[in-house]
Tab-separated table of C-alpha atoms in Angstrom:
chain	number	residue	atom	x	y	z
X	2	MET	CA	4.943	12.282	7.631
X	3	HIS	CA	6.068	8.686	8.093
X	4	ILE	CA	4.639	6.250	5.552
X	5	GLN	CA	5.010	2.497	5.684
X	6	ILE	CA	4.142	0.299	2.732
X	7	LEU	CA	3.624	-3.254	3.940
X	8	THR	CA	3.506	-5.991	1.336
X	9	VAL	CA	3.426	-9.751	1.032
X	10	GLY	CA	6.227	-11.447	-0.875
X	11	LYS	CA	9.614	-10.433	-2.160
X	12	LEU	CA	9.766	-8.183	-5.176
X	13	LYS	CA	12.016	-9.747	-7.807
X	14	GLU	CA	11.368	-7.876	-11.052
X	15	ARG	CA	14.190	-5.400	-11.567
X	16	TYR	CA	12.060	-2.826	-13.410
X	17	LEU	CA	9.608	-2.683	-10.485
X	18	VAL	CA	12.389	-2.502	-7.893
X	19	ASP	CA	14.015	0.358	-9.836
X	20	GLY	CA	10.749	2.230	-10.321
X	21	ILE	CA	9.819	1.990	-6.650
X	22	ALA	CA	13.313	3.077	-5.587
X	23	GLU	CA	13.026	6.136	-7.845
X	24	TYR	CA	9.726	7.252	-6.307
X	25	VAL	CA	10.916	6.571	-2.746
X	26	LYS	CA	13.937	8.778	-3.514
X	27	ARG	CA	11.654	11.502	-4.893
X	28	LEU	CA	9.521	11.289	-1.754
X	29	GLY	CA	12.558	12.050	0.438
X	30	PRO	CA	11.818	15.775	0.871
X	31	TYR	CA	8.168	15.093	1.734
X	32	ALA	CA	8.037	11.980	3.881
X	33	LYS	CA	10.004	9.124	5.337
X	34	VAL	CA	8.954	6.015	3.425
X	35	GLN	CA	9.644	2.518	4.687
X	36	MET	CA	8.997	-0.557	2.545
X	37	ILE	CA	8.314	-3.681	4.605
X	38	GLU	CA	7.973	-7.109	3.017
X	39	VAL	CA	6.675	-10.154	4.841
X	40	PRO	CA	7.071	-13.673	3.444
X	41	ASP	CA	4.260	-15.047	1.360
X	42	GLU	CA	2.702	-18.337	2.330
X	43	LYS	CA	3.538	-21.205	0.033
X	44	ALA	CA	0.341	-22.552	-1.448
X	45	PRO	CA	-0.655	-25.071	-4.117
X	46	GLU	CA	-2.250	-23.897	-7.372
X	47	ASN	CA	-5.725	-25.330	-6.783
X	48	MET	CA	-6.840	-24.494	-3.270
X	49	SER	CA	-10.205	-24.859	-1.619
X	50	PRO	CA	-11.814	-21.690	-0.200
X	51	ALA	CA	-10.836	-22.875	3.287
X	52	GLU	CA	-7.194	-23.270	2.231
X	53	GLU	CA	-7.235	-19.805	0.628
X	54	GLN	CA	-8.608	-18.353	3.857
X	55	GLN	CA	-5.849	-20.103	5.799
X	56	VAL	CA	-3.167	-18.637	3.497
X	57	ARG	CA	-4.639	-15.128	3.821
X	58	GLY	CA	-4.792	-15.624	7.593
X	59	LYS	CA	-1.122	-16.559	7.912
X	60	GLU	CA	-0.007	-13.688	5.678
X	61	GLY	CA	-2.337	-11.377	7.605
X	62	GLU	CA	-0.752	-12.362	10.916
X	63	ARG	CA	2.668	-11.463	9.529
X	64	LEU	CA	1.407	-8.082	8.329
X	65	LEU	CA	-0.447	-7.307	11.568
X	66	ALA	CA	2.724	-8.043	13.562
X	67	LYS	CA	4.448	-5.164	11.717
X	68	LEU	CA	1.759	-2.574	12.507
X	69	ALA	CA	2.130	-0.279	15.512
X	70	ALA	CA	-0.995	0.287	17.582
X	71	ASP	CA	-1.199	4.000	16.755
X	72	VAL	CA	-0.603	3.786	12.993
X	73	TYR	CA	-3.414	4.759	10.613
X	74	VAL	CA	-3.926	1.729	8.361
X	75	VAL	CA	-5.048	1.953	4.742
X	76	ALA	CA	-5.812	-1.483	3.302
X	77	LEU	CA	-5.647	-1.743	-0.460
X	78	ALA	CA	-8.698	-3.780	-1.348
X	79	ILE	CA	-10.665	-4.161	-4.547
X	80	ASP	CA	-13.902	-3.428	-2.640
X	81	GLY	CA	-12.515	-0.241	-1.075
X	82	GLU	CA	-13.311	3.390	-1.811
X	83	MET	CA	-12.123	4.674	-5.172
X	84	TRP	CA	-10.506	8.082	-4.935
X	85	THR	CA	-8.965	10.567	-7.286
X	86	SER	CA	-5.344	11.587	-6.780
X	87	GLU	CA	-6.628	14.850	-5.300
X	88	GLN	CA	-8.747	12.965	-2.767
X	89	LEU	CA	-5.748	10.890	-1.707
X	90	ALA	CA	-3.727	14.083	-1.351
X	91	GLY	CA	-6.471	15.675	0.743
X	92	SER	CA	-6.725	12.628	2.979
X	93	LEU	CA	-2.963	12.520	3.612
X	94	ASP	CA	-2.932	16.257	4.299
X	95	LYS	CA	-5.834	15.933	6.741
X	96	LEU	CA	-4.158	13.026	8.546
X	97	ALA	CA	-0.930	15.020	8.944
X	98	THR	CA	-2.831	18.116	10.101
X	99	TYR	CA	-4.704	16.223	12.802
X	100	GLY	CA	-1.710	14.380	14.227
X	101	ARG	CA	-2.010	11.081	12.347
X	102	SER	CA	1.334	11.359	10.599
X	103	GLN	CA	2.074	7.620	10.924
X	104	VAL	CA	0.326	5.945	7.977
X	105	ALA	CA	0.646	2.362	6.754
X	106	PHE	CA	-0.596	1.217	3.350
X	107	VAL	CA	-1.050	-2.548	3.245
X	108	ILE	CA	-0.974	-4.631	0.064
X	109	GLY	CA	-1.904	-8.287	0.393
X	110	GLY	CA	-0.565	-11.243	-1.523
X	111	SER	CA	-2.073	-12.831	-4.601
X	112	LEU	CA	-5.150	-13.907	-2.605
X	113	GLY	CA	-5.744	-10.510	-1.001
X	114	LEU	CA	-5.912	-9.520	2.649
X	115	SER	CA	-7.191	-11.458	5.633
X	116	SER	CA	-10.462	-10.526	7.304
X	117	GLU	CA	-8.494	-9.762	10.498
X	118	LEU	CA	-6.332	-7.237	8.713
X	119	LEU	CA	-9.340	-5.667	6.993
X	120	ARG	CA	-10.979	-5.228	10.421
X	121	ARG	CA	-7.808	-3.524	11.721
X	122	ALA	CA	-7.770	-1.100	8.789
X	123	ASP	CA	-8.989	2.443	9.322
X	124	MET	CA	-10.042	2.558	5.688
X	125	ARG	CA	-10.066	0.512	2.512
X	126	LEU	CA	-8.777	2.050	-0.692
X	127	SER	CA	-9.280	0.658	-4.175
X	128	PHE	CA	-7.368	1.601	-7.294
X	129	GLY	CA	-10.191	0.237	-9.422
X	130	ARG	CA	-12.225	-2.870	-9.921
X	131	MET	CA	-9.623	-4.497	-12.169
X	132	THR	CA	-7.235	-6.917	-10.549
X	133	LEU	CA	-3.625	-5.730	-10.606
X	134	PRO	CA	-0.661	-7.914	-9.694
X	135	HIS	CA	0.245	-7.121	-6.103
X	136	GLN	CA	3.859	-6.526	-7.164
X	137	LEU	CA	2.799	-3.863	-9.696
X	138	MET	CA	0.479	-2.305	-7.120
X	139	ARG	CA	3.513	-1.323	-5.067
X	140	LEU	CA	4.794	0.875	-7.886
X	141	VAL	CA	1.374	2.368	-8.602
X	142	LEU	CA	0.874	3.157	-4.907
X	143	VAL	CA	4.236	4.838	-4.343
X	144	GLU	CA	3.735	6.932	-7.502
X	145	GLN	CA	0.328	8.064	-6.247
X	146	ILE	CA	1.736	8.965	-2.827
X	147	TYR	CA	4.408	11.049	-4.555
X	148	ARG	CA	1.751	12.709	-6.714
X	149	ALA	CA	-0.309	13.432	-3.583
X	150	MET	CA	2.633	15.125	-1.886
X	151	ARG	CA	3.235	17.308	-4.951
X	152	ILE	CA	-0.456	18.244	-5.057
X	153	ASN	CA	-0.419	19.180	-1.364
X	154	ARG	CA	2.568	21.455	-1.901
X	155	GLY	CA	1.077	23.046	-5.001
X	156	GLU	CA	3.988	21.795	-7.075
X	157	PRO	CA	3.622	20.861	-10.738
X	158	TYR	CA	3.505	17.236	-11.844
X	159	HIS	CA	3.214	15.899	-15.352
X	160	LYS	CA	-0.341	14.923	-16.140
């Protein structure tokens, strides 16, 4: 399986960089994982809804440009479906079984994802109704993908 994780903005916090690198290394035997960062759009603190939409649109264009036509796109969105780790594992297994082994998880910037990107997505996945920093979401996502791979192989993982 080939998994892309597309994100907005550069990750600077060393502890997050190290944690993500550890899980990507652990995923080596299961999947090829590619982390792709696109630049975030510079924006003032107090924006109007129209300005926020414009920022999401520009970031969305950058993300969409990185997606191949045949990739299965999972948009991380607060209004998406909430799954258990087992459901994520089952979904990834089903995709691989039916020839959809190119999967891209997309994490938006601090304002979320553009409506264009959400329309391109094959599904929306939520990790809960609480807002998480998009930088932290990268670590949470890669850990859950690793957990899913272990589940699919019937291998133990600390609970």
